[in-house]
Amino acid sequence: MPQKMTDQEWEAQNGSLSPDEARAQDLCWHCSGKGANYTAFGGVQRKVPCRECRGDGKARR
C-alpha cells in the first residue's frame, strides 16, 4: 500500500513556473501546464481541475 503524501508534498506538485515562463512554453499560466491545482489542509488532499485551461494545460490567448 503506497504511503500517503504529506500536505506539503501534495501541494509541491503545483507548477513552479512563473506566468511569463509558462506562456513562453505555451502552457497555462495558472497551473504551469499540469491541468490541475493541488491543495491540502489537515490531511484532506484535493486535485482541482484548472479553470483557466479547463484541464488541458494549454495556454489560452
PDB file of N, CA and C in Angstrom:
ATOM      1  N   MET A   1       0.849  -1.183   0.000  1.00  0.00           N
ATOM      2  CA  MET A   1       0.000   0.000   0.000  1.00  0.00           C
ATOM      3  C   MET A   1       0.892   1.243   0.000  1.00  0.00           C
ATOM      4  N   PRO A   2       0.713   2.159  -0.979  1.00  0.00           N
ATOM      5  CA  PRO A   2       1.566   3.336  -1.042  1.00  0.00           C
ATOM      6  C   PRO A   2       1.321   4.263   0.142  1.00  0.00           C
ATOM      7  N   GLN A   3       2.410   4.899   0.578  1.00  0.00           N
ATOM      8  CA  GLN A   3       2.310   5.813   1.699  1.00  0.00           C
ATOM      9  C   GLN A   3       1.703   7.137   1.228  1.00  0.00           C
ATOM     10  N   LYS A   4       0.812   7.694   2.012  1.00  0.00           N
ATOM     11  CA  LYS A   4       0.162   8.955   1.676  1.00  0.00           C
ATOM     12  C   LYS A   4       1.166  10.103   1.792  1.00  0.00           C
ATOM     13  N   MET A   5       1.106  11.032   0.859  1.00  0.00           N
ATOM     14  CA  MET A   5       1.982  12.202   0.888  1.00  0.00           C
ATOM     15  C   MET A   5       1.566  13.134   2.011  1.00  0.00           C
ATOM     16  N   THR A   6       2.540  13.894   2.507  1.00  0.00           N
ATOM     17  CA  THR A   6       2.194  14.945   3.451  1.00  0.00           C
ATOM     18  C   THR A   6       1.483  16.053   2.680  1.00  0.00           C
ATOM     19  N   ASP A   7       0.821  16.938   3.402  1.00  0.00           N
ATOM     20  CA  ASP A   7       0.160  18.062   2.738  1.00  0.00           C
ATOM     21  C   ASP A   7       1.166  18.894   1.950  1.00  0.00           C
ATOM     22  N   GLN A   8       2.355  19.090   2.498  1.00  0.00           N
ATOM     23  CA  GLN A   8       3.381  19.876   1.816  1.00  0.00           C
ATOM     24  C   GLN A   8       3.846  19.177   0.540  1.00  0.00           C
ATOM     25  N   GLU A   9       4.017  17.873   0.583  1.00  0.00           N
ATOM     26  CA  GLU A   9       4.414  17.123  -0.611  1.00  0.00           C
ATOM     27  C   GLU A   9       3.315  17.189  -1.674  1.00  0.00           C
ATOM     28  N   TRP A  10       2.078  17.089  -1.239  1.00  0.00           N
ATOM     29  CA  TRP A  10       0.956  17.148  -2.156  1.00  0.00           C
ATOM     30  C   TRP A  10       0.919  18.492  -2.880  1.00  0.00           C
ATOM     31  N   GLU A  11       1.028  19.582  -2.127  1.00  0.00           N
ATOM     32  CA  GLU A  11       0.988  20.915  -2.720  1.00  0.00           C
ATOM     33  C   GLU A  11       2.221  21.208  -3.567  1.00  0.00           C
ATOM     34  N   ALA A  12       3.316  20.528  -3.314  1.00  0.00           N
ATOM     35  CA  ALA A  12       4.544  20.716  -4.094  1.00  0.00           C
ATOM     36  C   ALA A  12       4.367  20.258  -5.545  1.00  0.00           C
ATOM     37  N   GLN A  13       3.308  19.525  -5.836  1.00  0.00           N
ATOM     38  CA  GLN A  13       3.033  19.089  -7.204  1.00  0.00           C
ATOM     39  C   GLN A  13       2.582  20.246  -8.096  1.00  0.00           C
ATOM     40  N   ASN A  14       2.187  21.371  -7.488  1.00  0.00           N
ATOM     41  CA  ASN A  14       1.809  22.541  -8.274  1.00  0.00           C
ATOM     42  C   ASN A  14       3.021  23.013  -9.057  1.00  0.00           C
ATOM     43  N   GLY A  15       2.793  23.582 -10.195  1.00  0.00           N
ATOM     44  CA  GLY A  15       3.881  24.050 -11.045  1.00  0.00           C
ATOM     45  C   GLY A  15       4.684  25.167 -10.411  1.00  0.00           C
ATOM     46  N   SER A  16       5.936  25.262 -10.795  1.00  0.00           N
ATOM     47  CA  SER A  16       6.807  26.296 -10.244  1.00  0.00           C
ATOM     48  C   SER A  16       7.193  27.336 -11.288  1.00  0.00           C
ATOM     49  N   LEU A  17       6.568  27.284 -12.451  1.00  0.00           N
ATOM     50  CA  LEU A  17       6.878  28.257 -13.494  1.00  0.00           C
ATOM     51  C   LEU A  17       6.205  29.593 -13.195  1.00  0.00           C
ATOM     52  N   SER A  18       6.900  30.675 -13.529  1.00  0.00           N
ATOM     53  CA  SER A  18       6.262  31.984 -13.428  1.00  0.00           C
ATOM     54  C   SER A  18       5.252  32.086 -14.568  1.00  0.00           C
ATOM     55  N   PRO A  19       4.296  33.001 -14.475  1.00  0.00           N
ATOM     56  CA  PRO A  19       3.343  33.158 -15.575  1.00  0.00           C
ATOM     57  C   PRO A  19       4.029  33.419 -16.919  1.00  0.00           C
ATOM     58  N   ASP A  20       5.073  34.239 -16.931  1.00  0.00           N
ATOM     59  CA  ASP A  20       5.781  34.524 -18.184  1.00  0.00           C
ATOM     60  C   ASP A  20       6.485  33.283 -18.738  1.00  0.00           C
ATOM     61  N   GLU A  21       7.089  32.486 -17.853  1.00  0.00           N
ATOM     62  CA  GLU A  21       7.762  31.254 -18.290  1.00  0.00           C
ATOM     63  C   GLU A  21       6.747  30.269 -18.872  1.00  0.00           C
ATOM     64  N   ALA A  22       5.602  30.147 -18.214  1.00  0.00           N
ATOM     65  CA  ALA A  22       4.562  29.226 -18.691  1.00  0.00           C
ATOM     66  C   ALA A  22       4.066  29.651 -20.071  1.00  0.00           C
ATOM     67  N   ARG A  23       3.771  30.934 -20.236  1.00  0.00           N
ATOM     68  CA  ARG A  23       3.281  31.426 -21.528  1.00  0.00           C
ATOM     69  C   ARG A  23       4.313  31.216 -22.631  1.00  0.00           C
ATOM     70  N   ALA A  24       5.598  31.421 -22.304  1.00  0.00           N
ATOM     71  CA  ALA A  24       6.661  31.239 -23.301  1.00  0.00           C
ATOM     72  C   ALA A  24       6.713  29.799 -23.794  1.00  0.00           C
ATOM     73  N   GLN A  25       6.288  28.851 -22.961  1.00  0.00           N
ATOM     74  CA  GLN A  25       6.278  27.435 -23.335  1.00  0.00           C
ATOM     75  C   GLN A  25       4.892  26.994 -23.817  1.00  0.00           C
ATOM     76  N   ASP A  26       3.990  27.957 -24.029  1.00  0.00           N
ATOM     77  CA  ASP A  26       2.624  27.702 -24.468  1.00  0.00           C
ATOM     78  C   ASP A  26       1.854  26.821 -23.477  1.00  0.00           C
ATOM     79  N   LEU A  27       2.118  27.053 -22.185  1.00  0.00           N
ATOM     80  CA  LEU A  27       1.432  26.336 -21.119  1.00  0.00           C
ATOM     81  C   LEU A  27       0.526  27.299 -20.363  1.00  0.00           C
ATOM     82  N   CYS A  28      -0.458  26.770 -19.705  1.00  0.00           N
ATOM     83  CA  CYS A  28      -1.356  27.573 -18.889  1.00  0.00           C
ATOM     84  C   CYS A  28      -0.569  28.253 -17.772  1.00  0.00           C
ATOM     85  N   TRP A  29      -0.787  29.541 -17.601  1.00  0.00           N
ATOM     86  CA  TRP A  29      -0.058  30.299 -16.578  1.00  0.00           C
ATOM     87  C   TRP A  29      -0.511  29.946 -15.170  1.00  0.00           C
ATOM     88  N   HIS A  30      -1.743  29.469 -15.022  1.00  0.00           N
ATOM     89  CA  HIS A  30      -2.312  29.222 -13.696  1.00  0.00           C
ATOM     90  C   HIS A  30      -1.863  27.885 -13.104  1.00  0.00           C
ATOM     91  N   CYS A  31      -1.724  26.864 -13.943  1.00  0.00           N
ATOM     92  CA  CYS A  31      -1.369  25.520 -13.441  1.00  0.00           C
ATOM     93  C   CYS A  31      -0.013  25.042 -13.963  1.00  0.00           C
ATOM     94  N   SER A  32       0.704  25.896 -14.679  1.00  0.00           N
ATOM     95  CA  SER A  32       2.011  25.551 -15.269  1.00  0.00           C
ATOM     96  C   SER A  32       1.922  24.346 -16.201  1.00  0.00           C
ATOM     97  N   GLY A  33       0.770  24.173 -16.837  1.00  0.00           N
ATOM     98  CA  GLY A  33       0.599  23.105 -17.805  1.00  0.00           C
ATOM     99  C   GLY A  33       0.197  21.763 -17.218  1.00  0.00           C
ATOM    100  N   LYS A  34      -0.060  21.692 -15.934  1.00  0.00           N
ATOM    101  CA  LYS A  34      -0.431  20.421 -15.301  1.00  0.00           C
ATOM    102  C   LYS A  34      -1.911  20.093 -15.454  1.00  0.00           C
ATOM    103  N   GLY A  35      -2.731  21.102 -15.742  1.00  0.00           N
ATOM    104  CA  GLY A  35      -4.160  20.867 -15.917  1.00  0.00           C
ATOM    105  C   GLY A  35      -4.948  20.818 -14.629  1.00  0.00           C
ATOM    106  N   ALA A  36      -4.261  20.954 -13.498  1.00  0.00           N
ATOM    107  CA  ALA A  36      -4.928  20.913 -12.199  1.00  0.00           C
ATOM    108  C   ALA A  36      -4.080  21.654 -11.171  1.00  0.00           C
ATOM    109  N   ASN A  37      -4.730  22.012 -10.078  1.00  0.00           N
ATOM    110  CA  ASN A  37      -4.050  22.607  -8.938  1.00  0.00           C
ATOM    111  C   ASN A  37      -4.243  21.682  -7.750  1.00  0.00           C
ATOM    112  N   TYR A  38      -3.210  21.583  -6.931  1.00  0.00           N
ATOM    113  CA  TYR A  38      -3.216  20.678  -5.794  1.00  0.00           C
ATOM    114  C   TYR A  38      -3.309  21.489  -4.506  1.00  0.00           C
ATOM    115  N   THR A  39      -4.258  21.123  -3.667  1.00  0.00           N
ATOM    116  CA  THR A  39      -4.438  21.820  -2.405  1.00  0.00           C
ATOM    117  C   THR A  39      -4.664  20.800  -1.294  1.00  0.00           C
ATOM    118  N   ALA A  40      -4.235  21.182  -0.103  1.00  0.00           N
ATOM    119  CA  ALA A  40      -4.386  20.281   1.037  1.00  0.00           C
ATOM    120  C   ALA A  40      -4.529  21.100   2.310  1.00  0.00           C
ATOM    121  N   PHE A  41      -5.318  20.568   3.224  1.00  0.00           N
ATOM    122  CA  PHE A  41      -5.468  21.184   4.535  1.00  0.00           C
ATOM    123  C   PHE A  41      -5.903  20.117   5.515  1.00  0.00           C
ATOM    124  N   GLY A  42      -5.142  19.960   6.569  1.00  0.00           N
ATOM    125  CA  GLY A  42      -5.495  18.997   7.607  1.00  0.00           C
ATOM    126  C   GLY A  42      -5.574  17.566   7.123  1.00  0.00           C
ATOM    127  N   GLY A  43      -4.736  17.204   6.148  1.00  0.00           N
ATOM    128  CA  GLY A  43      -4.722  15.846   5.641  1.00  0.00           C
ATOM    129  C   GLY A  43      -5.729  15.573   4.534  1.00  0.00           C
ATOM    130  N   VAL A  44      -6.593  16.532   4.231  1.00  0.00           N
ATOM    131  CA  VAL A  44      -7.546  16.386   3.137  1.00  0.00           C
ATOM    132  C   VAL A  44      -6.874  16.941   1.879  1.00  0.00           C
ATOM    133  N   GLN A  45      -6.608  16.065   0.927  1.00  0.00           N
ATOM    134  CA  GLN A  45      -5.868  16.448  -0.269  1.00  0.00           C
ATOM    135  C   GLN A  45      -6.797  16.416  -1.478  1.00  0.00           C
ATOM    136  N   ARG A  46      -6.758  17.515  -2.243  1.00  0.00           N
ATOM    137  CA  ARG A  46      -7.651  17.621  -3.401  1.00  0.00           C
ATOM    138  C   ARG A  46      -6.882  18.028  -4.638  1.00  0.00           C
ATOM    139  N   LYS A  47      -7.292  17.462  -5.739  1.00  0.00           N
ATOM    140  CA  LYS A  47      -6.782  17.832  -7.061  1.00  0.00           C
ATOM    141  C   LYS A  47      -7.944  18.507  -7.773  1.00  0.00           C
ATOM    142  N   VAL A  48      -7.788  19.798  -8.043  1.00  0.00           N
ATOM    143  CA  VAL A  48      -8.858  20.600  -8.619  1.00  0.00           C
ATOM    144  C   VAL A  48      -8.520  20.930 -10.068  1.00  0.00           C
ATOM    145  N   PRO A  49      -9.385  20.577 -11.021  1.00  0.00           N
ATOM    146  CA  PRO A  49      -9.115  20.927 -12.414  1.00  0.00           C
ATOM    147  C   PRO A  49      -8.938  22.437 -12.564  1.00  0.00           C
ATOM    148  N   CYS A  50      -7.988  22.824 -13.374  1.00  0.00           N
ATOM    149  CA  CYS A  50      -7.698  24.238 -13.591  1.00  0.00           C
ATOM    150  C   CYS A  50      -8.829  24.890 -14.373  1.00  0.00           C
ATOM    151  N   ARG A  51      -9.313  26.009 -13.880  1.00  0.00           N
ATOM    152  CA  ARG A  51     -10.404  26.725 -14.550  1.00  0.00           C
ATOM    153  C   ARG A  51      -9.909  27.516 -15.750  1.00  0.00           C
ATOM    154  N   GLU A  52      -8.674  27.968 -15.696  1.00  0.00           N
ATOM    155  CA  GLU A  52      -8.134  28.784 -16.785  1.00  0.00           C
ATOM    156  C   GLU A  52      -8.013  27.997 -18.088  1.00  0.00           C
ATOM    157  N   CYS A  53      -7.455  26.785 -18.012  1.00  0.00           N
ATOM    158  CA  CYS A  53      -7.219  25.988 -19.227  1.00  0.00           C
ATOM    159  C   CYS A  53      -8.249  24.875 -19.397  1.00  0.00           C
ATOM    160  N   ARG A  54      -9.170  24.780 -18.456  1.00  0.00           N
ATOM    161  CA  ARG A  54     -10.202  23.730 -18.479  1.00  0.00           C
ATOM    162  C   ARG A  54      -9.592  22.329 -18.422  1.00  0.00           C
ATOM    163  N   GLY A  55      -8.417  22.222 -17.787  1.00  0.00           N
ATOM    164  CA  GLY A  55      -7.814  20.920 -17.539  1.00  0.00           C
ATOM    165  C   GLY A  55      -6.886  20.384 -18.608  1.00  0.00           C
ATOM    166  N   ASP A  56      -6.664  21.123 -19.697  1.00  0.00           N
ATOM    167  CA  ASP A  56      -5.786  20.581 -20.722  1.00  0.00           C
ATOM    168  C   ASP A  56      -4.344  21.099 -20.624  1.00  0.00           C
ATOM    169  N   GLY A  57      -4.093  22.087 -19.773  1.00  0.00           N
ATOM    170  CA  GLY A  57      -2.735  22.575 -19.548  1.00  0.00           C
ATOM    171  C   GLY A  57      -2.196  23.529 -20.600  1.00  0.00           C
ATOM    172  N   LYS A  58      -2.996  23.846 -21.599  1.00  0.00           N
ATOM    173  CA  LYS A  58      -2.529  24.697 -22.694  1.00  0.00           C
ATOM    174  C   LYS A  58      -2.875  26.157 -22.449  1.00  0.00           C
ATOM    175  N   ALA A  59      -2.006  27.026 -22.930  1.00  0.00           N
ATOM    176  CA  ALA A  59      -2.223  28.467 -22.791  1.00  0.00           C
ATOM    177  C   ALA A  59      -3.450  28.899 -23.586  1.00  0.00           C
ATOM    178  N   ARG A  60      -4.185  29.824 -23.033  1.00  0.00           N
ATOM    179  CA  ARG A  60      -5.324  30.439 -23.724  1.00  0.00           C
ATOM    180  C   ARG A  60      -4.882  31.824 -24.152  1.00  0.00           C
ATOM    181  N   ARG A  61      -5.199  32.178 -25.349  1.00  0.00           N
ATOM    182  CA  ARG A  61      -4.809  33.508 -25.845  1.00  0.00           C
ATOM    183  C   ARG A  61      -6.006  34.364 -26.087  1.00  0.00           C
TER     184      ARG A  61
END
